[in-house]
Amino acid sequence: MSELDSARLIRDAGTVLQVGFPGTTAPAWVLRALSAGELGGVALFTRNLASPEQIAALCAELRAANPEVLIAIDEEGGDVTRIEAVEGSSYPGNLALGKADDVALTEAVGRSIGRDLASLGINLDYGPCVDVNANPDNPVIGTRSFGSESELVARHSAAYVRGLQSQGVVGCAKHFPGHGDTAGDSHLGLPLVEYDAAAELLHLAPFRSAIEAGVKAIMTAHILFPRHDPDVPATMSREILTGLLRERLGYQGLIVTDGIDMGAISGRYGVAEGTVRAVAAGCDAICWGGSYADEENYLYLRNALVWAVREGRLSPERLSEAAERCRATARGSARPSAAAGDAAVDRSVGLTAARRALTVRGEVKPLAAAPHVVQFSPIVSFAVAAGTPWGIAEPLAELLPGTTSATIAAPTTHVETVGLMKSLVVDQDAVVDVEPELAAAVGRPIVLAVRDLHRNPWMQRAVDAVRAQRPDAVVVEFGLPYGDDADLCTYGGSRVSGVAAAQYLAGVQNAGSNNSYDSKEAH
């Protein structure tokens, strides 16, 4: 191989990588690799973000090093936010948008999120999540999905894509070919989906809809889909990515992996092998997810691709095609379109959507006095940034001074490690002592904030124990609204969802809005 060919190979190998890094400024190695054309993208996480001004400066620095850089982020709205991880998202998540079922509203939310990102210099959003959440026990999708009905998810997926991409930000429909009917989390294992032909059509429909809407990127799922490939996850399957997505669905845009460091890949194949086989199968970009990333990891993946070509395991044409698709996607994306942190940016559509989604079950009257709020916090998906706030205590305290609160965390037993990922394991058999909270609520209302109550027996026992003594307790569900316990359902844990619920309980549900609440039963 000539020196020229070798340099081109190294550039192509680096271009398909989207890597993370620590800190709020770009490390020297990132700028050096970008300037040399040997790195195509970066993935920003909460560890990189401090303020709108800092984010904009960071993105400008990255783009100055390489104008064709893809600057990516997980900014779905709802539970999954990076730029508002400290305070909670200004937008409800997809399940709330699906509940409101107004495609114009969904498009407006996507447009507003796109405007936020474009103003900061971010040009690739790892969203929307277009999975059909067909399994109530799904631990990783849940409220990130528009719903459990394929047609509903399809029409809102297209609307979100239209809104987001109208601002020049690349949308990324995920997780192909559908992560909604799994009971496992691909961060920690390899879920299996066994769709028949009819179910496959239902789960593929939102991707078809997003493609028809012009989505510029699609993210793979680390799931085993034996109907098309019984041997390897979709991320590494030529039958699924090239055969199904490219040839059958006719998709010609960017294909990006879910985090290659997730347990489904790193725990079974290793990140280097997963990277090589993903590109060979048809992926154009490799995302190194939320685990710690540095120059050593970047070089490890880049060199794995280089050696795979030299050893004949990956064709140089396939690698070159992937790299050029990354460059072309970046060239067609947004440049910063407004002053970072512009105070005039209007995000009110988020609260409007949260109010439209809020469901009230039965007779729930405004609180007669400042309540005691008990928040039961389960272990949330890896997709949710650690420490992202949720709940109703803070907005209720603003509306009803004197409100007090307490948080009861999920009881845990040990840390589970799979590949590069680690997670606490919940003791679902534990019995939580609620007597201190009952004592704190004597003579005043009590509000219980829960999240996926149906999936957490420890939480269900605690709620039952409170209601045995306080049948007047108001239960607010911030997750999937299965079961009959919840009095209010927000369909997600964003900040504005908590505000909408708090306004209802404080008797000011129409403050600043002409919207009325949907009092029908939750679907």
Short mmCIF file of C-alpha atoms in Angstrom, two decimals:
data_model
loop_
_atom_site.label_atom_id
_atom_site.label_comp_id
_atom_site.label_asym_id
_atom_site.label_seq_id
_atom_site.Cartn_x
_atom_site.Cartn_y
_atom_site.Cartn_z
CA MET A 1 0.00 0.00 0.00
CA SER A 2 1.41 3.38 -1.01
CA GLU A 3 1.98 6.18 1.48
CA LEU A 4 -0.85 8.13 -0.14
CA ASP A 5 -3.23 5.19 0.14
CA SER A 6 -2.20 4.64 3.75
CA ALA A 7 -2.92 8.27 4.66
CA ARG A 8 -6.31 8.08 2.94
CA LEU A 9 -7.11 4.89 4.81
CA ILE A 10 -6.29 6.48 8.17
CA ARG A 11 -8.44 9.51 7.33
CA ASP A 12 -11.38 7.35 6.32
CA ALA A 13 -11.05 5.19 9.45
CA GLY A 14 -11.07 8.25 11.70
CA THR A 15 -13.89 9.95 9.82
CA VAL A 16 -16.42 7.23 10.66
CA LEU A 17 -15.85 7.65 14.40
CA GLN A 18 -18.01 9.81 16.69
CA VAL A 19 -16.21 9.82 20.02
CA GLY A 20 -16.71 11.40 23.39
CA PHE A 21 -14.19 13.09 25.65
CA PRO A 22 -14.08 14.42 29.22
CA GLY A 23 -14.33 18.07 30.15
CA THR A 24 -15.91 21.24 28.82
CA THR A 25 -13.12 22.15 26.40
CA ALA A 26 -11.88 20.11 23.47
CA PRO A 27 -8.72 18.13 24.32
CA ALA A 28 -5.67 18.77 22.15
CA TRP A 29 -5.88 15.28 20.62
CA VAL A 30 -9.45 15.89 19.44
CA LEU A 31 -8.52 19.18 17.75
CA ARG A 32 -5.41 17.61 16.27
CA ALA A 33 -7.36 14.63 14.85
CA LEU A 34 -10.09 16.90 13.48
CA SER A 35 -7.58 19.23 11.84
CA ALA A 36 -5.84 16.29 10.20
CA GLY A 37 -9.15 14.99 8.85
CA GLU A 38 -8.71 11.86 10.97
CA LEU A 39 -11.83 12.28 13.11
CA GLY A 40 -15.31 12.79 11.72
CA GLY A 41 -17.48 13.42 14.74
CA VAL A 42 -17.82 13.97 18.46
CA ALA A 43 -20.64 12.97 20.79
CA LEU A 44 -21.40 15.47 23.54
CA PHE A 45 -22.65 14.39 26.96
CA THR A 46 -23.54 16.24 30.14
CA ARG A 47 -19.90 16.09 31.25
CA ASN A 48 -19.10 18.42 28.33
CA LEU A 49 -21.84 21.00 28.92
CA ALA A 50 -21.87 23.90 31.37
CA SER A 51 -23.79 26.81 29.82
CA PRO A 52 -25.14 27.88 26.43
CA GLU A 53 -22.18 30.19 25.92
CA GLN A 54 -19.68 27.44 26.77
CA ILE A 55 -21.44 24.91 24.50
CA ALA A 56 -21.44 27.37 21.61
CA ALA A 57 -17.76 28.15 22.13
CA LEU A 58 -16.89 24.44 22.25
CA CYS A 59 -18.80 23.72 19.05
CA ALA A 60 -17.18 26.69 17.32
CA GLU A 61 -13.76 25.40 18.31
CA LEU A 62 -14.56 21.94 16.97
CA ARG A 63 -15.91 23.33 13.71
CA ALA A 64 -12.90 25.61 13.27
CA ALA A 65 -10.68 22.53 13.43
CA ASN A 66 -12.79 20.74 10.82
CA PRO A 67 -15.82 22.35 9.13
CA GLU A 68 -17.09 18.88 8.20
CA VAL A 69 -17.36 17.65 11.78
CA LEU A 70 -20.57 16.07 13.00
CA ILE A 71 -21.32 17.34 16.51
CA ALA A 72 -23.84 14.93 17.98
CA ILE A 73 -25.97 14.86 21.12
CA ASP A 74 -28.83 12.90 22.68
CA GLU A 75 -31.50 15.59 22.93
CA GLU A 76 -34.83 13.79 22.64
CA GLY A 77 -36.75 15.99 25.05
CA GLY A 78 -38.48 14.52 28.08
CA ASP A 79 -36.35 12.20 30.17
CA VAL A 80 -33.45 12.24 27.70
CA THR A 81 -31.83 15.66 27.66
CA ARG A 82 -28.20 16.72 27.75
CA ILE A 83 -28.32 20.51 27.37
CA GLU A 84 -30.92 20.77 30.17
CA ALA A 85 -29.80 17.86 32.31
CA VAL A 86 -29.28 20.09 35.35
CA GLU A 87 -32.75 21.65 35.38
CA GLY A 88 -34.83 19.16 33.36
CA SER A 89 -36.10 19.47 29.83
CA SER A 90 -38.28 22.32 28.59
CA TYR A 91 -40.07 19.77 26.38
CA PRO A 92 -42.11 16.70 27.25
CA GLY A 93 -40.92 13.39 25.86
CA ASN A 94 -42.35 11.43 22.99
CA LEU A 95 -44.97 9.53 24.99
CA ALA A 96 -46.56 12.82 26.05
CA LEU A 97 -46.55 14.02 22.44
CA GLY A 98 -48.16 10.78 21.35
CA LYS A 99 -50.80 11.14 24.05
CA ALA A 100 -51.65 14.66 22.89
CA ASP A 101 -51.71 13.21 19.35
CA ASP A 102 -51.42 16.50 17.52
CA VAL A 103 -48.85 16.12 14.73
CA ALA A 104 -48.59 19.89 14.31
CA LEU A 105 -47.68 20.17 17.99
CA THR A 106 -45.10 17.39 17.68
CA GLU A 107 -43.58 19.11 14.65
CA ALA A 108 -43.46 22.38 16.60
CA VAL A 109 -41.62 20.69 19.49
CA GLY A 110 -39.14 19.11 17.07
CA ARG A 111 -38.63 22.49 15.42
CA SER A 112 -38.01 24.18 18.77
CA ILE A 113 -35.47 21.53 19.82
CA GLY A 114 -33.79 21.90 16.43
CA ARG A 115 -33.61 25.66 16.89
CA ASP A 116 -32.02 25.20 20.32
CA LEU A 117 -29.36 22.85 18.94
CA ALA A 118 -28.63 24.84 15.79
CA SER A 119 -28.11 28.02 17.81
CA LEU A 120 -25.40 26.22 19.79
CA GLY A 121 -23.67 24.74 16.76
CA ILE A 122 -24.84 21.13 17.26
CA ASN A 123 -25.74 19.57 13.93
CA LEU A 124 -26.70 15.95 14.69
CA ASP A 125 -29.40 14.94 17.17
CA TYR A 126 -29.57 11.27 18.14
CA GLY A 127 -33.36 11.42 17.94
CA PRO A 128 -36.22 10.91 17.57
CA CYS A 129 -36.78 7.54 19.16
CA VAL A 130 -39.27 5.89 16.77
CA ASP A 131 -39.56 2.52 18.51
CA VAL A 132 -43.06 1.17 19.05
CA ASN A 133 -43.14 0.44 22.79
CA ALA A 134 -45.10 -2.79 22.53
CA ASN A 135 -43.74 -4.30 25.77
CA PRO A 136 -44.86 -2.67 29.05
CA ASP A 137 -41.78 -4.13 30.77
CA ASN A 138 -39.33 -2.57 28.32
CA PRO A 139 -36.62 -1.09 30.58
CA VAL A 140 -34.94 1.21 28.07
CA ILE A 141 -37.59 2.70 25.72
CA GLY A 142 -40.76 3.40 27.72
CA THR A 143 -41.70 7.09 27.66
CA ARG A 144 -39.10 7.72 24.94
CA SER A 145 -41.56 6.13 22.48
CA PHE A 146 -44.54 7.97 21.02
CA GLY A 147 -46.69 5.01 22.08
CA SER A 148 -47.64 1.39 21.59
CA GLU A 149 -49.60 1.83 18.34
CA SER A 150 -47.61 1.62 15.13
CA GLU A 151 -49.64 4.15 13.11
CA LEU A 152 -49.49 6.74 15.88
CA VAL A 153 -45.74 6.31 16.28
CA ALA A 154 -45.27 6.54 12.50
CA ARG A 155 -47.10 9.84 12.04
CA HIS A 156 -45.42 11.50 15.00
CA SER A 157 -41.99 10.21 13.96
CA ALA A 158 -42.38 11.93 10.60
CA ALA A 159 -43.63 15.14 12.24
CA TYR A 160 -40.71 15.28 14.67
CA VAL A 161 -38.22 14.69 11.84
CA ARG A 162 -39.77 17.46 9.75
CA GLY A 163 -39.61 19.91 12.64
CA LEU A 164 -36.09 19.06 13.75
CA GLN A 165 -34.57 19.03 10.27
CA SER A 166 -36.31 22.27 9.28
CA GLN A 167 -33.64 23.95 11.42
CA GLY A 168 -30.77 22.26 9.59
CA VAL A 169 -30.11 19.73 12.36
CA VAL A 170 -29.72 16.14 11.21
CA GLY A 171 -32.39 13.88 12.73
CA CYS A 172 -31.56 10.29 13.63
CA ALA A 173 -34.46 7.81 13.84
CA LYS A 174 -33.69 5.02 16.29
CA HIS A 175 -33.30 2.11 17.08
CA PHE A 176 -33.49 0.11 13.85
CA PRO A 177 -35.16 -2.35 13.30
CA GLY A 178 -37.12 -1.61 16.49
CA HIS A 179 -36.24 -1.85 20.19
CA GLY A 180 -39.77 -1.48 21.50
CA ASP A 181 -40.70 -5.11 22.11
CA THR A 182 -37.76 -6.09 24.29
CA ALA A 183 -37.68 -6.91 27.98
CA GLY A 184 -33.92 -6.45 28.17
CA ASP A 185 -31.65 -3.40 28.03
CA SER A 186 -28.98 -3.48 25.32
CA HIS A 187 -26.74 -1.38 27.55
CA LEU A 188 -26.33 -4.52 29.67
CA GLY A 189 -27.13 -7.47 27.41
CA LEU A 190 -28.27 -8.63 24.00
CA PRO A 191 -32.08 -8.51 23.78
CA LEU A 192 -33.89 -10.90 21.46
CA VAL A 193 -36.90 -9.95 19.33
CA GLU A 194 -38.85 -12.65 17.56
CA TYR A 195 -41.28 -10.75 15.35
CA ASP A 196 -43.42 -12.59 12.88
CA ALA A 197 -44.09 -10.97 9.49
CA ALA A 198 -47.05 -8.94 10.75
CA ALA A 199 -45.25 -7.63 13.83
CA GLU A 200 -42.22 -6.76 11.75
CA LEU A 201 -44.32 -4.52 9.53
CA LEU A 202 -45.69 -2.70 12.59
CA HIS A 203 -42.22 -2.04 14.02
CA LEU A 204 -40.76 -1.01 10.66
CA ALA A 205 -43.61 1.40 9.86
CA PRO A 206 -42.19 4.35 11.85
CA PHE A 207 -38.84 3.94 10.11
CA ARG A 208 -40.58 3.94 6.74
CA SER A 209 -42.42 7.08 7.79
CA ALA A 210 -39.22 8.79 8.94
CA ILE A 211 -37.49 7.85 5.68
CA GLU A 212 -40.38 9.30 3.68
CA ALA A 213 -40.06 12.48 5.77
CA GLY A 214 -36.43 12.72 4.69
CA VAL A 215 -34.62 11.66 7.85
CA LYS A 216 -30.89 11.98 7.27
CA ALA A 217 -29.66 9.43 9.82
CA ILE A 218 -30.84 6.17 11.34
CA MET A 219 -29.36 4.55 14.45
CA THR A 220 -29.03 0.80 14.80
CA ALA A 221 -30.21 -1.35 17.70
CA HIS A 222 -27.97 -3.81 19.50
CA ILE A 223 -30.65 -6.50 19.36
CA LEU A 224 -30.79 -10.01 17.94
CA PHE A 225 -33.41 -10.24 15.21
CA PRO A 226 -33.35 -13.90 14.11
CA ARG A 227 -36.04 -13.46 11.48
CA HIS A 228 -33.32 -11.81 9.39
CA ASP A 229 -30.09 -12.82 11.15
CA PRO A 230 -29.91 -15.43 13.91
CA ASP A 231 -26.20 -14.97 14.54
CA VAL A 232 -25.29 -11.33 15.27
CA PRO A 233 -26.98 -8.14 16.51
CA ALA A 234 -28.59 -5.81 13.99
CA THR A 235 -25.69 -3.39 14.38
CA MET A 236 -23.32 -6.03 12.95
CA SER A 237 -25.70 -7.65 10.46
CA ARG A 238 -25.32 -7.07 6.72
CA GLU A 239 -28.65 -8.84 6.19
CA ILE A 240 -30.43 -6.25 8.37
CA LEU A 241 -28.54 -3.05 7.57
CA THR A 242 -27.80 -3.55 3.90
CA GLY A 243 -30.46 -6.07 2.95
CA LEU A 244 -33.42 -4.80 4.95
CA LEU A 245 -32.68 -1.10 5.50
CA ARG A 246 -30.81 -0.16 2.33
CA GLU A 247 -32.26 -2.52 -0.26
CA ARG A 248 -35.78 -3.27 0.98
CA LEU A 249 -36.64 0.09 2.57
CA GLY A 250 -34.58 2.10 0.08
CA TYR A 251 -32.81 4.21 2.69
CA GLN A 252 -29.73 6.08 1.41
CA GLY A 253 -28.78 8.27 4.38
CA LEU A 254 -26.30 7.91 7.22
CA ILE A 255 -26.41 4.77 9.38
CA VAL A 256 -24.91 5.28 12.84
CA THR A 257 -24.49 2.68 15.56
CA ASP A 258 -25.90 2.94 19.03
CA GLY A 259 -23.07 3.27 21.56
CA ILE A 260 -20.50 0.66 20.55
CA ASP A 261 -19.38 0.50 24.20
CA MET A 262 -22.80 -0.77 25.34
CA GLY A 263 -22.82 -4.19 26.95
CA ALA A 264 -24.56 -5.96 24.06
CA ILE A 265 -21.44 -5.28 21.95
CA SER A 266 -18.56 -4.63 24.35
CA GLY A 267 -19.51 -7.54 26.59
CA ARG A 268 -19.80 -10.12 23.80
CA TYR A 269 -17.56 -9.04 20.95
CA GLY A 270 -15.40 -6.20 22.21
CA VAL A 271 -15.56 -2.67 20.85
CA ALA A 272 -12.89 -3.20 18.18
CA GLU A 273 -14.53 -6.28 16.70
CA GLY A 274 -17.94 -4.65 16.98
CA THR A 275 -16.68 -1.56 15.16
CA VAL A 276 -15.14 -3.48 12.27
CA ARG A 277 -18.12 -5.74 11.78
CA ALA A 278 -20.60 -2.85 12.04
CA VAL A 279 -18.89 -0.91 9.24
CA ALA A 280 -18.59 -4.07 7.13
CA ALA A 281 -22.32 -4.69 7.62
CA GLY A 282 -23.29 -1.23 6.39
CA CYS A 283 -22.85 1.25 9.25
CA ASP A 284 -21.30 4.57 8.28
CA ALA A 285 -20.58 6.01 11.71
CA ILE A 286 -19.56 4.48 15.04
CA CYS A 287 -20.82 6.14 18.20
CA TRP A 288 -18.72 5.69 21.32
CA GLY A 289 -21.40 6.19 23.96
CA GLY A 290 -21.44 7.50 27.48
CA SER A 291 -18.56 5.56 29.03
CA TYR A 292 -15.23 7.28 29.51
CA ALA A 293 -13.47 7.98 26.21
CA ASP A 294 -9.97 9.28 25.51
CA GLU A 295 -7.30 9.37 22.82
CA GLU A 296 -6.31 5.77 23.51
CA ASN A 297 -9.85 4.56 22.82
CA TYR A 298 -10.07 6.67 19.68
CA LEU A 299 -6.79 5.28 18.33
CA TYR A 300 -7.84 1.75 19.30
CA LEU A 301 -10.97 1.94 17.13
CA ARG A 302 -9.33 3.85 14.30
CA ASN A 303 -6.45 1.39 14.09
CA ALA A 304 -8.83 -1.58 14.31
CA LEU A 305 -10.50 -0.34 11.11
CA VAL A 306 -7.15 0.28 9.41
CA TRP A 307 -5.89 -3.21 10.18
CA ALA A 308 -9.20 -4.78 9.16
CA VAL A 309 -8.72 -3.27 5.69
CA ARG A 310 -5.10 -4.36 5.50
CA GLU A 311 -6.05 -7.88 6.56
CA GLY A 312 -8.86 -8.12 4.04
CA ARG A 313 -11.68 -8.25 6.62
CA LEU A 314 -13.12 -4.90 5.52
CA SER A 315 -13.04 -3.56 1.99
CA PRO A 316 -11.47 -0.12 1.49
CA GLU A 317 -14.43 0.76 -0.75
CA ARG A 318 -16.93 0.12 2.06
CA LEU A 319 -14.88 2.19 4.50
CA SER A 320 -14.47 5.00 1.96
CA GLU A 321 -18.20 4.97 1.22
CA ALA A 322 -18.98 5.25 4.96
CA ALA A 323 -16.51 8.09 5.45
CA GLU A 324 -17.84 10.08 2.51
CA ARG A 325 -21.39 9.68 3.75
CA CYS A 326 -20.30 11.16 7.11
CA ARG A 327 -18.64 14.12 5.36
CA ALA A 328 -21.62 14.71 3.09
CA THR A 329 -24.03 14.62 6.04
CA ALA A 330 -21.96 17.22 7.86
CA ARG A 331 -21.76 19.44 4.77
CA GLY A 332 -25.54 19.39 4.48
CA SER A 333 -26.20 20.29 8.11
CA ALA A 334 -26.72 23.54 9.98
CA ARG A 335 -24.21 26.19 10.95
CA PRO A 336 -24.92 28.23 14.10
CA SER A 337 -28.03 30.25 13.30
CA ALA A 338 -28.52 32.51 16.33
CA ALA A 339 -26.71 33.94 19.33
CA ALA A 340 -26.07 31.24 21.92
CA GLY A 341 -28.23 31.58 25.00
CA ASP A 342 -30.52 34.10 23.36
CA ALA A 343 -33.01 35.03 26.09
CA ALA A 344 -35.69 35.59 23.47
CA VAL A 345 -35.79 31.91 22.49
CA ASP A 346 -39.38 30.78 23.00
CA ARG A 347 -39.74 27.26 24.42
CA SER A 348 -43.33 27.71 25.56
CA VAL A 349 -44.50 25.04 23.13
CA GLY A 350 -43.00 22.52 25.56
CA LEU A 351 -45.30 23.46 28.43
CA THR A 352 -48.22 23.66 26.03
CA ALA A 353 -47.55 20.08 24.96
CA ALA A 354 -47.10 18.89 28.57
CA ARG A 355 -50.46 20.37 29.53
CA ARG A 356 -52.15 18.79 26.53
CA ALA A 357 -50.80 15.37 27.52
CA LEU A 358 -51.69 15.44 31.23
CA THR A 359 -54.42 12.93 32.02
CA VAL A 360 -56.60 13.15 35.11
CA ARG A 361 -58.26 9.97 36.32
CA GLY A 362 -61.40 10.23 38.36
CA GLU A 363 -62.07 13.07 40.80
CA VAL A 364 -58.87 14.94 41.61
CA LYS A 365 -59.55 18.27 43.24
CA PRO A 366 -57.01 21.05 43.78
CA LEU A 367 -55.06 20.66 46.99
CA ALA A 368 -56.54 22.54 49.94
CA ALA A 369 -53.14 23.21 51.54
CA ALA A 370 -49.42 22.82 50.96
CA PRO A 371 -48.74 19.07 50.73
CA HIS A 372 -45.97 16.69 51.68
CA VAL A 373 -44.55 15.14 48.51
CA VAL A 374 -42.92 11.70 48.51
CA GLN A 375 -40.92 10.89 45.40
CA PHE A 376 -40.09 7.24 44.72
CA SER A 377 -37.03 7.09 42.48
CA PRO A 378 -36.35 3.89 40.54
CA ILE A 379 -33.13 3.13 38.68
CA VAL A 380 -33.58 4.79 35.29
CA SER A 381 -32.26 3.85 31.88
CA PHE A 382 -28.67 4.60 30.91
CA ALA A 383 -30.15 6.87 28.23
CA VAL A 384 -31.18 9.31 30.99
CA ALA A 385 -28.28 11.48 32.17
CA ALA A 386 -27.39 10.82 35.81
CA GLY A 387 -28.91 13.40 38.11
CA THR A 388 -31.52 14.69 35.66
CA PRO A 389 -34.30 15.99 37.96
CA TRP A 390 -37.90 14.92 37.70
CA GLY A 391 -40.99 15.10 39.85
CA ILE A 392 -43.49 17.56 41.22
CA ALA A 393 -42.08 18.77 44.54
CA GLU A 394 -40.22 21.84 43.27
CA PRO A 395 -42.98 23.30 41.07
CA LEU A 396 -45.56 22.59 43.80
CA ALA A 397 -43.40 24.42 46.34
CA GLU A 398 -43.35 27.46 44.05
CA LEU A 399 -47.13 27.43 43.71
CA LEU A 400 -47.97 26.30 47.26
CA PRO A 401 -45.38 27.69 49.71
CA GLY A 402 -44.85 25.39 52.65
CA THR A 403 -44.76 22.25 50.49
CA THR A 404 -42.26 19.75 51.89
CA SER A 405 -40.75 16.74 50.21
CA ALA A 406 -38.71 13.58 50.62
CA THR A 407 -37.15 11.15 48.16
CA ILE A 408 -37.08 7.39 48.62
CA ALA A 409 -34.45 5.81 46.38
CA ALA A 410 -34.70 2.33 44.95
CA PRO A 411 -33.24 -0.31 47.26
CA THR A 412 -30.24 -1.94 45.57
CA THR A 413 -28.22 -5.09 46.10
CA HIS A 414 -25.06 -4.92 43.98
CA VAL A 415 -23.44 -3.52 40.86
CA GLU A 416 -23.78 -5.48 37.63
CA THR A 417 -20.95 -5.14 35.11
CA VAL A 418 -21.32 -6.13 31.46
CA GLY A 419 -18.53 -5.15 29.13
CA LEU A 420 -17.84 -1.46 29.68
CA MET A 421 -21.18 -0.78 31.38
CA LYS A 422 -22.06 -0.90 35.06
CA SER A 423 -25.48 -0.70 36.70
CA LEU A 424 -27.01 -1.01 40.15
CA VAL A 425 -29.35 -3.98 40.61
CA VAL A 426 -32.62 -3.23 42.40
CA ASP A 427 -33.91 -5.38 45.26
CA GLN A 428 -37.51 -5.66 44.10
CA ASP A 429 -38.40 -7.71 47.21
CA ALA A 430 -37.44 -4.96 49.61
CA VAL A 431 -39.99 -3.35 51.94
CA VAL A 432 -39.60 0.41 52.28
CA ASP A 433 -40.45 2.14 55.56
CA VAL A 434 -43.04 4.85 54.79
CA GLU A 435 -43.94 5.70 58.39
CA PRO A 436 -41.71 8.80 58.52
CA GLU A 437 -43.47 10.19 55.45
CA LEU A 438 -46.90 9.46 56.86
CA ALA A 439 -45.89 11.30 60.03
CA ALA A 440 -44.66 14.28 58.00
CA ALA A 441 -48.03 14.47 56.23
CA VAL A 442 -50.29 14.46 59.25
CA GLY A 443 -53.01 17.08 58.88
CA ARG A 444 -52.08 17.97 55.30
CA PRO A 445 -52.35 16.51 51.78
CA ILE A 446 -49.86 13.89 50.65
CA VAL A 447 -48.70 13.48 47.05
CA LEU A 448 -46.82 10.42 45.80
CA ALA A 449 -44.64 10.88 42.70
CA VAL A 450 -43.90 7.55 41.04
CA ARG A 451 -42.20 6.38 37.86
CA ASP A 452 -43.11 3.11 36.15
CA LEU A 453 -45.02 1.88 39.18
CA HIS A 454 -46.08 -1.29 37.37
CA ARG A 455 -42.43 -2.35 36.88
CA ASN A 456 -41.29 -1.80 40.47
CA PRO A 457 -42.82 -4.10 43.13
CA TRP A 458 -40.87 -2.37 45.90
CA MET A 459 -42.51 0.92 44.93
CA GLN A 460 -45.97 -0.64 44.59
CA ARG A 461 -45.75 -2.03 48.14
CA ALA A 462 -44.76 1.39 49.47
CA VAL A 463 -47.63 3.13 47.66
CA ASP A 464 -50.08 0.52 48.95
CA ALA A 465 -48.77 1.02 52.49
CA VAL A 466 -49.29 4.78 52.28
CA ARG A 467 -52.76 4.48 50.79
CA ALA A 468 -53.80 1.96 53.44
CA GLN A 469 -53.53 4.80 55.94
CA ARG A 470 -54.08 7.74 53.58
CA PRO A 471 -56.61 6.79 50.92
CA ASP A 472 -56.69 10.46 49.95
CA ALA A 473 -53.07 10.33 48.75
CA VAL A 474 -52.68 11.65 45.21
CA VAL A 475 -50.49 9.47 42.99
CA VAL A 476 -48.78 11.16 40.04
CA GLU A 477 -47.27 8.75 37.49
CA PHE A 478 -44.28 10.13 35.56
CA GLY A 479 -43.61 6.92 33.63
CA LEU A 480 -45.75 4.43 31.75
CA PRO A 481 -49.34 4.69 33.04
CA TYR A 482 -50.21 1.01 33.42
CA GLY A 483 -52.43 -0.10 36.28
CA ASP A 484 -55.14 1.75 38.17
CA ASP A 485 -53.19 3.50 40.93
CA ALA A 486 -52.35 6.81 39.29
CA ASP A 487 -54.60 9.84 39.68
CA LEU A 488 -52.57 11.99 37.29
CA CYS A 489 -50.41 10.77 34.39
CA THR A 490 -47.76 13.00 32.83
CA TYR A 491 -46.31 10.48 30.33
CA GLY A 492 -42.74 11.45 31.13
CA GLY A 493 -40.46 13.05 33.67
CA SER A 494 -39.47 16.33 32.02
CA ARG A 495 -39.47 19.54 34.03
CA VAL A 496 -42.47 20.89 32.14
CA SER A 497 -44.41 17.69 32.79
CA GLY A 498 -43.90 18.26 36.51
CA VAL A 499 -44.96 21.89 36.12
CA ALA A 500 -48.13 20.88 34.28
CA ALA A 501 -49.09 18.43 37.02
CA ALA A 502 -48.26 20.92 39.77
CA GLN A 503 -50.38 23.62 38.14
CA TYR A 504 -53.31 21.24 37.99
CA LEU A 505 -53.00 20.27 41.67
CA ALA A 506 -52.60 23.91 42.66
CA GLY A 507 -55.73 24.85 40.73
CA VAL A 508 -53.98 27.00 38.12
CA GLN A 509 -53.96 24.52 35.27
CA ASN A 510 -54.65 27.10 32.58
CA ALA A 511 -52.06 29.63 33.69
CA GLY A 512 -50.50 31.13 30.59
CA SER A 513 -52.35 28.80 28.24
CA ASN A 514 -55.67 28.33 26.53
CA ASN A 515 -55.31 24.55 26.60
CA SER A 516 -57.63 22.31 28.54
CA TYR A 517 -56.72 18.98 30.06
CA ASP A 518 -57.71 15.62 28.69
CA SER A 519 -59.76 13.92 31.42
CA LYS A 520 -60.14 10.62 29.58
CA GLU A 521 -58.59 7.43 30.87
CA ALA A 522 -54.93 6.88 30.02
CA HIS A 523 -54.32 4.60 27.10
#
